[in-house]
Amino acid sequence: MMTSLFDQFMSPTFIGIPLIALATTIPWLAWPTPSTRWLNYRLLTLQGWFINQFTHHLFTPMKLGGHKWAVILTSLLLFLISLNMMGLIPYTFTPTTQLSVNLGLAVHYDLPTVLIGLRNRPAIALGHLLPEGTPTPLIPILIIIETISLFIRPLALGVRLTANLTAGHLLIQLTATATFVLLPLLPAAAALTMVLMYLLTVLEIAVAMIQAYVFVLLLSLYLQENV
């Protein structure tokens, strides 16, 4: 039995063994795999259309050097959507509500974009630390600020994803608890809170997909700056 609203975000364990690795592996089984048939079934066709639309919108404005990341970023999008959506199933665990998981993803995907920029275009990459036309007295301060913002960038990616998913799960739990408490006392109020809970669930499904897309979109913009 949960004693706190935040107990649902604790990493589950079995005989002292953390199950977060299992929770991040199982969602991959939900995606259909291509078959050897000439005609694919509807779900696989829909998945192919979604991936094609995503790669088209994401990589059309990017130079050819960034197209090498198409498989990596598309896989990351599907991975995040899977984790976010599977976490909406009752009695399941959402790994993307853990800040450590999201920070690990953000750092490992953001750091290579910075290193690519320093390797391919070091002058332009370092030039981002100092805008053109900066007054001389402000040069040291701006360099420090831009350097700090560069290091904060993966932190912002991880915190954004964690905060949005955590807030949605908490709202759903609060409305579900209110419905359960009001049902024997005020059935009409309980019905209203139940409708609100269903609306929040639909909203959370949209948030789960949008936040995964925003995470990958921002990574692609960082990549576009350095390619």
mmCIF file of C-alpha atoms in Angstrom:
data_model
loop_
_atom_site.group_PDB
_atom_site.id
_atom_site.type_symbol
_atom_site.label_atom_id
_atom_site.label_comp_id
_atom_site.label_asym_id
_atom_site.label_seq_id
_atom_site.Cartn_x
_atom_site.Cartn_y
_atom_site.Cartn_z
ATOM 1 C CA MET A 1 0.000 0.000 0.000
ATOM 2 C CA MET A 2 1.304 3.427 -0.960
ATOM 3 C CA THR A 3 1.939 5.840 1.888
ATOM 4 C CA SER A 4 2.839 8.804 -0.313
ATOM 5 C CA LEU A 5 1.830 10.179 -3.700
ATOM 6 C CA PHE A 6 5.425 9.841 -4.863
ATOM 7 C CA ASP A 7 5.732 6.144 -3.998
ATOM 8 C CA GLN A 8 4.494 5.313 -7.510
ATOM 9 C CA PHE A 9 7.721 6.770 -8.912
ATOM 10 C CA MET A 10 10.001 4.504 -6.885
ATOM 11 C CA SER A 11 11.982 1.998 -8.928
ATOM 12 C CA PRO A 12 10.474 -1.483 -8.343
ATOM 13 C CA THR A 13 12.661 -4.254 -6.967
ATOM 14 C CA PHE A 14 12.358 -8.021 -6.743
ATOM 15 C CA ILE A 15 14.442 -9.826 -4.116
ATOM 16 C CA GLY A 16 16.555 -6.680 -3.893
ATOM 17 C CA ILE A 17 17.183 -6.588 -7.658
ATOM 18 C CA PRO A 18 16.105 -3.348 -9.450
ATOM 19 C CA LEU A 19 13.662 -4.014 -12.266
ATOM 20 C CA ILE A 20 14.243 -0.754 -14.128
ATOM 21 C CA ALA A 21 16.324 -2.582 -16.759
ATOM 22 C CA LEU A 22 13.392 -4.913 -17.403
ATOM 23 C CA ALA A 23 11.002 -1.945 -17.531
ATOM 24 C CA THR A 24 13.114 -0.284 -20.241
ATOM 25 C CA THR A 25 13.356 -3.495 -22.289
ATOM 26 C CA ILE A 26 9.778 -4.764 -22.375
ATOM 27 C CA PRO A 27 8.268 -1.769 -24.298
ATOM 28 C CA TRP A 28 10.329 -2.721 -27.365
ATOM 29 C CA LEU A 29 8.223 -5.890 -27.634
ATOM 30 C CA ALA A 30 5.103 -3.775 -28.235
ATOM 31 C CA TRP A 31 6.277 -2.533 -31.638
ATOM 32 C CA PRO A 32 5.395 -4.728 -34.631
ATOM 33 C CA THR A 33 8.294 -6.122 -36.637
ATOM 34 C CA PRO A 34 8.407 -6.239 -40.463
ATOM 35 C CA SER A 35 7.228 -9.458 -42.052
ATOM 36 C CA THR A 36 8.287 -11.278 -45.239
ATOM 37 C CA ARG A 37 4.881 -10.820 -46.860
ATOM 38 C CA TRP A 38 4.353 -8.583 -49.853
ATOM 39 C CA LEU A 39 1.582 -6.670 -48.093
ATOM 40 C CA ASN A 40 1.910 -5.559 -44.473
ATOM 41 C CA TYR A 41 -0.982 -5.455 -42.054
ATOM 42 C CA ARG A 42 -2.532 -2.153 -41.011
ATOM 43 C CA LEU A 43 -0.595 -1.621 -37.785
ATOM 44 C CA LEU A 44 2.759 -2.105 -39.481
ATOM 45 C CA THR A 45 1.695 0.175 -42.341
ATOM 46 C CA LEU A 46 0.672 2.863 -39.834
ATOM 47 C CA GLN A 47 3.992 2.514 -38.043
ATOM 48 C CA GLY A 48 5.918 2.900 -41.308
ATOM 49 C CA TRP A 49 3.894 5.975 -42.254
ATOM 50 C CA PHE A 50 4.524 7.549 -38.838
ATOM 51 C CA ILE A 51 8.286 6.952 -39.055
ATOM 52 C CA ASN A 52 8.439 8.340 -42.592
ATOM 53 C CA GLN A 53 6.544 11.489 -41.607
ATOM 54 C CA PHE A 54 8.719 11.998 -38.553
ATOM 55 C CA THR A 55 12.022 11.634 -40.403
ATOM 56 C CA HIS A 56 10.769 13.877 -43.211
ATOM 57 C CA HIS A 57 9.789 16.758 -40.906
ATOM 58 C CA LEU A 58 12.834 16.375 -38.678
ATOM 59 C CA PHE A 59 15.619 15.989 -41.233
ATOM 60 C CA THR A 60 14.377 18.038 -44.209
ATOM 61 C CA PRO A 61 15.900 21.327 -42.910
ATOM 62 C CA MET A 62 19.085 19.563 -41.829
ATOM 63 C CA LYS A 63 22.226 19.176 -43.905
ATOM 64 C CA LEU A 64 23.231 15.803 -45.286
ATOM 65 C CA GLY A 65 25.768 15.314 -42.509
ATOM 66 C CA GLY A 66 22.969 15.168 -39.959
ATOM 67 C CA HIS A 67 21.029 12.505 -41.864
ATOM 68 C CA LYS A 68 23.366 9.904 -40.397
ATOM 69 C CA TRP A 69 21.506 10.404 -37.141
ATOM 70 C CA ALA A 70 18.126 9.440 -38.620
ATOM 71 C CA VAL A 71 18.148 5.881 -37.267
ATOM 72 C CA ILE A 72 19.440 6.958 -33.853
ATOM 73 C CA LEU A 73 16.918 9.752 -33.293
ATOM 74 C CA THR A 74 14.001 7.755 -34.709
ATOM 75 C CA SER A 75 14.844 4.839 -32.427
ATOM 76 C CA LEU A 76 15.055 7.237 -29.485
ATOM 77 C CA LEU A 77 11.624 8.672 -30.316
ATOM 78 C CA LEU A 78 10.021 5.226 -30.475
ATOM 79 C CA PHE A 79 11.800 4.248 -27.269
ATOM 80 C CA LEU A 80 10.552 7.302 -25.355
ATOM 81 C CA ILE A 81 7.005 6.958 -26.677
ATOM 82 C CA SER A 82 6.993 3.301 -25.626
ATOM 83 C CA LEU A 83 8.190 4.073 -22.104
ATOM 84 C CA ASN A 84 5.791 6.991 -21.664
ATOM 85 C CA MET A 85 2.756 5.111 -22.974
ATOM 86 C CA MET A 86 3.451 1.882 -21.105
ATOM 87 C CA GLY A 87 3.679 3.887 -17.898
ATOM 88 C CA LEU A 88 0.001 4.867 -18.262
ATOM 89 C CA ILE A 89 -1.084 1.252 -17.785
ATOM 90 C CA PRO A 90 -2.189 0.657 -14.171
ATOM 91 C CA TYR A 91 0.285 -1.039 -11.847
ATOM 92 C CA THR A 92 3.225 -0.376 -14.144
ATOM 93 C CA PHE A 93 6.397 1.671 -13.709
ATOM 94 C CA THR A 94 7.441 4.611 -15.878
ATOM 95 C CA PRO A 95 11.259 4.822 -16.153
ATOM 96 C CA THR A 96 11.056 8.280 -17.731
ATOM 97 C CA THR A 97 9.714 9.720 -14.464
ATOM 98 C CA GLN A 98 13.200 9.093 -13.040
ATOM 99 C CA LEU A 99 15.465 12.114 -13.460
ATOM 100 C CA SER A 100 18.546 9.870 -13.527
ATOM 101 C CA VAL A 101 17.236 8.000 -16.585
ATOM 102 C CA ASN A 102 16.346 11.167 -18.474
ATOM 103 C CA LEU A 103 19.636 12.863 -17.591
ATOM 104 C CA GLY A 104 21.509 9.798 -18.790
ATOM 105 C CA LEU A 105 19.706 9.930 -22.133
ATOM 106 C CA ALA A 106 20.124 13.706 -22.461
ATOM 107 C CA VAL A 107 23.846 13.729 -21.694
ATOM 108 C CA HIS A 108 24.690 10.771 -23.921
ATOM 109 C CA TYR A 109 22.812 12.258 -26.887
ATOM 110 C CA ASP A 110 23.697 15.926 -26.371
ATOM 111 C CA LEU A 111 27.429 15.493 -25.714
ATOM 112 C CA PRO A 112 28.173 13.915 -29.139
ATOM 113 C CA THR A 113 26.536 16.883 -30.915
ATOM 114 C CA VAL A 114 28.900 19.269 -29.084
ATOM 115 C CA LEU A 115 31.925 17.111 -29.832
ATOM 116 C CA ILE A 116 30.949 16.897 -33.510
ATOM 117 C CA GLY A 117 30.776 20.679 -33.695
ATOM 118 C CA LEU A 118 34.168 21.080 -32.016
ATOM 119 C CA ARG A 119 35.700 18.563 -34.408
ATOM 120 C CA ASN A 120 34.144 19.699 -37.692
ATOM 121 C CA ARG A 121 33.748 23.447 -37.129
ATOM 122 C CA PRO A 122 35.710 24.488 -34.047
ATOM 123 C CA ALA A 123 35.691 28.209 -34.892
ATOM 124 C CA ILE A 124 31.919 28.357 -35.329
ATOM 125 C CA ALA A 125 31.288 26.123 -32.309
ATOM 126 C CA LEU A 126 33.409 28.327 -30.086
ATOM 127 C CA GLY A 127 31.922 31.421 -31.713
ATOM 128 C CA HIS A 128 28.542 30.534 -30.209
ATOM 129 C CA LEU A 129 30.045 31.380 -26.816
ATOM 130 C CA LEU A 130 30.542 35.000 -27.834
ATOM 131 C CA PRO A 131 27.910 36.807 -29.959
ATOM 132 C CA GLU A 132 29.194 39.205 -32.596
ATOM 133 C CA GLY A 133 29.354 42.859 -31.572
ATOM 134 C CA THR A 134 29.654 42.193 -27.846
ATOM 135 C CA PRO A 135 31.145 45.120 -25.902
ATOM 136 C CA THR A 136 34.642 44.406 -24.624
ATOM 137 C CA PRO A 137 33.827 44.681 -20.889
ATOM 138 C CA LEU A 138 31.062 42.069 -21.261
ATOM 139 C CA ILE A 139 33.160 39.483 -23.116
ATOM 140 C CA PRO A 140 34.339 37.486 -20.041
ATOM 141 C CA ILE A 141 30.864 37.515 -18.481
ATOM 142 C CA LEU A 142 29.128 36.359 -21.678
ATOM 143 C CA ILE A 143 31.636 33.560 -22.229
ATOM 144 C CA ILE A 144 30.984 32.276 -18.708
ATOM 145 C CA ILE A 145 27.189 32.545 -19.143
ATOM 146 C CA GLU A 146 27.184 30.772 -22.523
ATOM 147 C CA THR A 147 29.451 28.025 -21.181
ATOM 148 C CA ILE A 148 27.129 27.454 -18.229
ATOM 149 C CA SER A 149 24.104 27.372 -20.548
ATOM 150 C CA LEU A 150 25.874 24.772 -22.680
ATOM 151 C CA PHE A 151 26.282 22.511 -19.652
ATOM 152 C CA ILE A 152 22.738 23.193 -18.438
ATOM 153 C CA ARG A 153 21.226 22.178 -21.785
ATOM 154 C CA PRO A 154 21.078 18.399 -21.096
ATOM 155 C CA LEU A 155 19.837 19.154 -17.579
ATOM 156 C CA ALA A 156 16.956 21.155 -19.047
ATOM 157 C CA LEU A 157 16.110 18.288 -21.411
ATOM 158 C CA GLY A 158 15.958 15.775 -18.589
ATOM 159 C CA VAL A 159 14.072 17.989 -16.148
ATOM 160 C CA ARG A 160 11.479 18.970 -18.781
ATOM 161 C CA LEU A 161 10.624 15.356 -19.576
ATOM 162 C CA THR A 162 10.613 14.291 -15.918
ATOM 163 C CA ALA A 163 8.492 17.216 -14.703
ATOM 164 C CA ASN A 164 5.798 16.893 -17.367
ATOM 165 C CA LEU A 165 5.335 13.152 -16.904
ATOM 166 C CA THR A 166 5.461 13.348 -13.102
ATOM 167 C CA ALA A 167 2.873 16.145 -12.999
ATOM 168 C CA GLY A 168 0.493 14.205 -15.233
ATOM 169 C CA HIS A 169 0.745 11.028 -13.167
ATOM 170 C CA LEU A 170 0.159 12.967 -9.944
ATOM 171 C CA LEU A 171 -2.945 14.690 -11.332
ATOM 172 C CA ILE A 172 -4.412 11.369 -12.460
ATOM 173 C CA GLN A 173 -3.758 9.806 -9.058
ATOM 174 C CA LEU A 174 -5.268 12.775 -7.204
ATOM 175 C CA THR A 175 -8.453 12.718 -9.295
ATOM 176 C CA ALA A 176 -8.727 8.924 -8.950
ATOM 177 C CA THR A 177 -8.362 9.222 -5.170
ATOM 178 C CA ALA A 178 -10.963 11.999 -5.068
ATOM 179 C CA THR A 179 -13.377 9.859 -7.102
ATOM 180 C CA PHE A 180 -12.903 6.901 -4.757
ATOM 181 C CA VAL A 181 -13.480 9.046 -1.648
ATOM 182 C CA LEU A 182 -16.494 10.980 -3.025
ATOM 183 C CA LEU A 183 -18.297 7.974 -4.495
ATOM 184 C CA PRO A 184 -20.141 6.881 -1.292
ATOM 185 C CA LEU A 185 -20.660 10.473 -0.102
ATOM 186 C CA LEU A 186 -21.474 12.560 -3.194
ATOM 187 C CA PRO A 187 -22.119 10.376 -6.259
ATOM 188 C CA ALA A 188 -22.711 13.390 -8.505
ATOM 189 C CA ALA A 189 -19.389 14.973 -7.546
ATOM 190 C CA ALA A 190 -17.696 11.591 -7.950
ATOM 191 C CA ALA A 191 -19.092 11.333 -11.491
ATOM 192 C CA LEU A 192 -17.677 14.757 -12.343
ATOM 193 C CA THR A 193 -14.250 13.867 -10.977
ATOM 194 C CA MET A 194 -14.379 10.583 -12.917
ATOM 195 C CA VAL A 195 -15.025 12.484 -16.142
ATOM 196 C CA LEU A 196 -12.146 14.789 -15.232
ATOM 197 C CA MET A 197 -9.925 11.761 -14.648
ATOM 198 C CA TYR A 198 -10.736 10.374 -18.104
ATOM 199 C CA LEU A 199 -10.016 13.745 -19.691
ATOM 200 C CA LEU A 200 -6.690 13.939 -17.848
ATOM 201 C CA THR A 201 -5.838 10.445 -19.069
ATOM 202 C CA VAL A 202 -6.437 11.495 -22.670
ATOM 203 C CA LEU A 203 -4.351 14.617 -22.063
ATOM 204 C CA GLU A 204 -1.568 12.535 -20.520
ATOM 205 C CA ILE A 205 -1.510 10.266 -23.592
ATOM 206 C CA ALA A 206 -0.983 13.352 -25.738
ATOM 207 C CA VAL A 207 1.670 14.681 -23.343
ATOM 208 C CA ALA A 208 3.504 11.346 -23.433
ATOM 209 C CA MET A 209 3.824 11.525 -27.218
ATOM 210 C CA ILE A 210 4.469 15.275 -27.417
ATOM 211 C CA GLN A 211 7.211 15.250 -24.785
ATOM 212 C CA ALA A 212 9.008 12.412 -26.550
ATOM 213 C CA TYR A 213 8.828 14.385 -29.806
ATOM 214 C CA VAL A 214 10.019 17.609 -28.114
ATOM 215 C CA PHE A 215 12.973 15.765 -26.550
ATOM 216 C CA VAL A 216 14.103 14.428 -29.930
ATOM 217 C CA LEU A 217 13.306 17.698 -31.738
ATOM 218 C CA LEU A 218 15.543 19.711 -29.412
ATOM 219 C CA LEU A 219 18.342 17.176 -29.878
ATOM 220 C CA SER A 220 17.984 17.554 -33.636
ATOM 221 C CA LEU A 221 18.203 21.344 -33.326
ATOM 222 C CA TYR A 222 21.378 21.023 -31.271
ATOM 223 C CA LEU A 223 22.734 18.657 -33.894
ATOM 224 C CA GLN A 224 21.799 21.067 -36.681
ATOM 225 C CA GLU A 225 23.891 23.797 -35.036
ATOM 226 C CA ASN A 226 27.014 21.622 -35.069
ATOM 227 C CA VAL A 227 26.750 19.693 -38.339
#
